[in-house]
Coordinates of C-alpha atoms in Angstrom, one line a residue:
X1 CA 10.7 -4.4 -20.8
X2 CA 7.6 -5.7 -21.1
X3 CA 4.9 -5.0 -23.7
X4 CA 2.8 -2.3 -21.9
X5 CA -0.3 -3.9 -20.5
X6 CA -3.7 -1.0 -19.2
X7 CA -6.2 -3.4 -19.9
X8 CA -9.7 -2.3 -20.5
X9 CA -11.8 -1.6 -17.4
X10 CA -13.4 -5.5 -15.8
X11 CA -16.7 -5.1 -13.3
X12 CA -16.9 -7.5 -10.7
X13 CA -19.9 -7.9 -9.0
X14 CA -19.1 -8.4 -5.0
X15 CA -22.0 -8.6 -2.7
X16 CA -20.6 -6.9 0.2
X17 CA -19.7 -4.3 -2.2
X18 CA -21.3 -3.8 -4.9
X19 CA -19.5 -2.9 -7.9
X20 CA -16.2 -3.2 -8.2
X21 CA -14.1 -2.5 -11.1
X22 CA -10.5 -3.7 -11.9
X23 CA -7.6 -2.9 -14.6
X24 CA -4.5 -4.1 -15.0
X25 CA -2.3 -1.6 -14.7
X26 CA 1.8 -3.1 -15.0
X27 CA 3.4 -6.2 -15.4
X28 CA 7.2 -6.1 -14.1
X29 CA 9.9 -8.8 -14.0
X30 CA 11.9 -9.7 -10.9
X31 CA 14.7 -7.6 -12.8
X32 CA 12.4 -4.4 -13.5
X33 CA 11.2 -4.7 -9.5
X34 CA 15.1 -4.5 -8.0
X35 CA 16.7 -2.5 -11.0
X36 CA 13.5 0.3 -9.5
X37 CA 15.3 0.1 -6.3
X38 CA 19.1 0.8 -7.4
X39 CA 18.8 3.2 -9.7
X40 CA 20.1 6.7 -8.9
X41 CA 18.0 9.6 -7.6
X42 CA 18.4 13.2 -8.3
X43 CA 19.4 12.6 -4.4
X44 CA 23.5 13.1 -4.7
X45 CA 23.1 10.1 -7.4
X46 CA 22.0 8.1 -4.3
X47 CA 19.4 5.1 -5.4
X48 CA 16.1 4.7 -3.6
X49 CA 17.0 2.0 -1.5
X50 CA 19.9 4.0 -0.1
X51 CA 17.9 7.1 0.5
X52 CA 15.6 5.4 2.8
X53 CA 18.4 2.7 5.0
X54 CA 19.8 6.2 6.6
X55 CA 22.8 5.1 8.7
X56 CA 23.0 1.7 6.7
X57 CA 20.9 0.1 9.2
X58 CA 19.5 -2.6 6.8
X59 CA 22.4 -4.3 4.5
X60 CA 23.2 -2.8 1.3
X61 CA 20.8 -3.6 -0.9
X62 CA 21.4 -7.2 -3.2
X63 CA 18.9 -8.9 -6.1
X64 CA 19.2 -11.9 -3.2
X65 CA 17.6 -8.9 -0.9
X66 CA 14.7 -8.0 -3.5
X67 CA 11.8 -9.6 -5.9
X68 CA 12.6 -13.4 -7.2
X69 CA 9.5 -13.6 -9.1
X70 CA 7.7 -11.1 -11.1
X71 CA 4.3 -8.8 -10.2
X72 CA 0.9 -8.4 -12.2
X73 CA -0.2 -5.1 -10.8
X74 CA -4.1 -4.2 -10.7
X75 CA -6.0 -0.7 -9.9
X76 CA -9.3 -2.1 -8.0
X77 CA -12.2 1.1 -7.8
X78 CA -14.6 0.0 -5.2
X79 CA -17.2 2.6 -3.0
X80 CA -17.4 2.0 0.5
X81 CA -19.3 4.2 3.4
X82 CA -17.3 5.8 5.7
X83 CA -19.4 5.5 9.4
X84 CA -18.8 8.6 10.7
X85 CA -20.5 10.8 7.8
X86 CA -22.5 7.7 6.6
X87 CA -21.4 8.9 3.0
X88 CA -20.2 6.5 0.2
X89 CA -17.3 7.5 -1.0
X90 CA -15.5 6.5 -4.7
X91 CA -12.0 4.9 -3.7
X92 CA -8.9 3.2 -5.1
X93 CA -6.3 0.7 -4.3
X94 CA -3.5 -1.1 -5.2
X95 CA -3.6 -5.0 -6.0
X96 CA -0.5 -6.8 -6.7
X97 CA 0.0 -10.3 -7.8
X98 CA 2.8 -12.8 -8.1
X99 CA 4.0 -14.3 -11.1
X100 CA 3.9 -17.8 -10.2
X101 CA 3.0 -21.1 -11.0
X102 CA 1.2 -21.6 -7.6
X103 CA -2.6 -20.4 -7.2
X104 CA -2.5 -20.8 -3.4
X105 CA -0.9 -17.9 -1.9
X106 CA -0.5 -15.7 1.1
X107 CA -2.3 -12.6 1.2
X108 CA -0.6 -9.1 2.7
X109 CA -2.7 -5.8 4.1
X110 CA 0.2 -3.2 2.9
X111 CA -1.4 0.5 5.0
X112 CA 0.6 3.3 3.9
X113 CA 1.6 6.2 6.3
X114 CA 1.5 9.7 5.8
X115 CA 1.3 11.2 2.3
X116 CA 0.2 15.4 1.2
X117 CA 0.0 14.5 -2.8
X118 CA -2.7 12.1 -3.9
X119 CA -0.3 10.8 -6.2
X120 CA 1.9 9.1 -4.0
X121 CA -1.2 6.4 -2.8
X122 CA 0.1 2.8 -3.5
X123 CA -2.2 2.4 -6.7
X124 CA -0.2 5.6 -8.9
X125 CA 2.8 3.3 -7.7
X126 CA 3.1 1.5 -11.6
X127 CA 0.9 2.7 -14.9
X128 CA 1.8 0.9 -18.2
X129 CA 4.1 -1.5 -17.0
X130 CA 6.7 1.0 -15.6
X131 CA 6.9 2.4 -12.1
X132 CA 6.2 5.8 -12.1
X133 CA 8.9 8.3 -10.2
X134 CA 7.9 12.2 -8.5
X135 CA 10.1 15.0 -7.5
X136 CA 14.2 13.4 -7.6
X137 CA 13.0 10.4 -9.4
X138 CA 12.0 8.7 -6.5
X139 CA 9.2 6.2 -7.0
X140 CA 6.0 7.2 -6.4
X141 CA 4.8 5.7 -3.1
X142 CA 7.9 4.2 -2.7
X143 CA 7.5 3.0 0.6
X144 CA 4.7 0.2 -1.1
X145 CA 7.2 -0.5 -4.0
X146 CA 9.5 -1.5 -0.8
X147 CA 6.7 -3.6 -0.1
X148 CA 5.7 -5.4 -3.8
X149 CA 9.3 -5.8 -3.8
X150 CA 9.7 -7.5 -0.8
X151 CA 6.3 -9.7 -0.7
X152 CA 4.7 -9.6 -4.2
X153 CA 8.2 -10.0 -5.4
X154 CA 8.8 -13.2 -3.0
X155 CA 5.1 -15.1 -3.4
X156 CA 2.4 -12.5 -0.9
X157 CA -0.4 -11.2 -2.6
X158 CA -0.6 -7.4 -1.7
X159 CA -3.5 -5.8 -1.3
X160 CA -3.0 -2.2 -0.3
X161 CA -5.8 1.0 -0.2
X162 CA -5.6 4.2 -0.9
X163 CA -7.5 5.5 1.8
X164 CA -10.7 8.0 1.4
X165 CA -9.1 11.1 -0.5
X166 CA -6.2 9.2 -1.9
X167 CA -5.3 7.8 -5.5
X168 CA -8.6 8.2 -7.5
X169 CA -10.5 9.8 -4.8
X170 CA -11.4 13.0 -4.6
X171 CA -12.9 14.0 -1.4
X172 CA -10.4 15.2 1.8
X173 CA -8.7 13.0 3.6
X174 CA -10.0 11.0 5.9
X175 CA -6.5 11.1 8.1
X176 CA -7.0 9.3 11.3
X177 CA -10.5 9.0 10.8
X178 CA -10.8 5.1 12.5
X179 CA -14.3 4.4 11.3
X180 CA -13.4 5.5 7.9
X181 CA -9.8 4.7 7.7
X182 CA -11.3 1.2 9.0
X183 CA -13.9 0.7 6.9
X184 CA -11.6 1.4 3.5
X185 CA -9.3 -0.5 4.6
X186 CA -12.1 -3.9 5.3
X187 CA -13.8 -2.9 2.0
X188 CA -10.8 -2.8 -0.3
X189 CA -9.8 -6.6 1.5
X190 CA -12.9 -7.7 0.5
X191 CA -12.4 -6.8 -2.9
X192 CA -8.8 -8.0 -3.0
X193 CA -9.8 -11.2 -2.6
X194 CA -12.1 -11.1 -4.3
X195 CA -10.8 -9.8 -8.1
X196 CA -7.8 -12.5 -6.8
X197 CA -10.2 -15.3 -6.8
X198 CA -11.9 -14.3 -10.2
X199 CA -8.5 -14.2 -11.8
X200 CA -7.8 -18.1 -10.2
X201 CA -6.0 -17.2 -6.9
X202 CA -6.7 -18.3 -3.7
X203 CA -5.0 -16.9 -0.1
X204 CA -5.5 -19.3 2.8
X205 CA -3.1 -17.4 5.0
X206 CA -3.8 -13.0 6.2
X207 CA -1.1 -10.5 7.0
X208 CA -1.7 -7.3 8.1
X209 CA 1.6 -5.0 7.9
X210 CA 1.6 -0.7 8.3
X211 CA 4.2 2.0 8.8
X212 CA 3.8 5.6 10.7
X213 CA 0.0 6.5 9.5
X214 CA -0.3 2.7 8.4
X215 CA 1.1 1.6 11.6
X216 CA -2.3 2.6 13.6
X217 CA -4.3 1.8 10.9
X218 CA -3.0 -2.1 11.0
X219 CA -3.5 -1.4 14.8
X220 CA -7.0 -0.2 14.1
X221 CA -7.6 -2.9 11.3
X222 CA -6.3 -5.6 13.7
X223 CA -8.5 -4.9 16.0
X224 CA -11.6 -4.9 13.6
X225 CA -11.0 -8.3 12.5
X226 CA -10.8 -9.5 15.5
X227 CA -13.9 -8.3 16.3
X228 CA -15.1 -10.0 13.7
X229 CA -13.4 -13.6 14.4
X230 CA -11.6 -13.1 11.1
X231 CA -8.5 -14.8 11.7
X232 CA -4.8 -13.3 11.4
X233 CA -1.4 -15.4 11.0
X234 CA 0.3 -12.2 11.5
X235 CA 0.9 -8.0 12.6
X236 CA 3.0 -5.9 12.0
X237 CA 2.6 -2.4 13.0
X238 CA 5.7 -0.4 12.5
X239 CA 6.8 3.6 13.6
X240 CA 3.3 3.5 15.1
X241 CA 1.9 6.8 16.1
X242 CA -0.2 4.7 18.9
X243 CA 2.0 6.1 21.9
X244 CA 0.6 10.2 21.8
X245 CA 3.5 11.0 24.3
X246 CA 6.2 9.3 22.5
X247 CA 4.6 10.9 19.4
X248 CA 4.8 14.2 20.7
X249 CA 8.2 14.3 22.0
X250 CA 9.8 13.0 18.7
X251 CA 8.0 16.2 17.4
X252 CA 8.6 18.9 19.3
X253 CA 11.2 17.9 22.4
X254 CA 14.2 15.7 23.1
X255 CA 13.3 12.7 20.9
X256 CA 16.6 12.0 19.2
X257 CA 15.2 11.8 15.5
X258 CA 14.3 13.8 12.3
X259 CA 12.3 14.8 10.6
X260 CA 9.5 17.0 11.6
X261 CA 6.2 16.3 10.7
X262 CA 4.3 17.6 13.5
X263 CA 3.5 21.3 11.0
X264 CA 2.3 18.5 8.4
X265 CA -0.1 15.8 10.4
X266 CA -1.9 18.7 12.8
X267 CA -3.9 20.5 10.0
X268 CA -5.2 17.1 8.8

């Protein structure tokens, strides 16, 4: 394990946002990142990768599939304004930067899926050079960890908003609220680009990736960026609830699959 690297809070003034705070919260090697996915959990000794690889739809995890370089982690704090309410909200997000010699790196904006615990947000994944775990010793925001290992661990800067109501935000979730979600994600991108440039990095390519609720958020974000004439190199939306009939069939009718999320999602 590397020396603990939680650094002081640093302030950066960004024209479009005002003050952005950022703090280094982790410095992990490729081996440490890969080990976090292979480590046995309390669920029958299965690794996090094995739990998510239900039905063995993907090959077994090997280091060749994982991170090839280490990653530095930063927690960003910024303010965003929800168009629906006009309220300014204090929100957070994760910035993961590969430890490589190159300074010109592509950037991926990752949109996470539904969570019920604010501590499962992307920026809560790492602290003091350690992958933080929750119940059953599964890493917090495991889906974010997969993206970090596969993307940041292979040369991509990763920007991940926690969303309003998650991470360091103490208000109610703006769950599936289009304007607030879009603004939060766009502002996180602006903050991530500013902090990355402050640290000496630049990105000429931008890609979007999201899963579940984050898949829908990714489609919204891609549309908003397109309307602003901002070029995207790639967009991936996985298991997005964009088709309402198919989503309801999955939850309550005869569409094959598990789990039943309807009772959790509807109250949001």
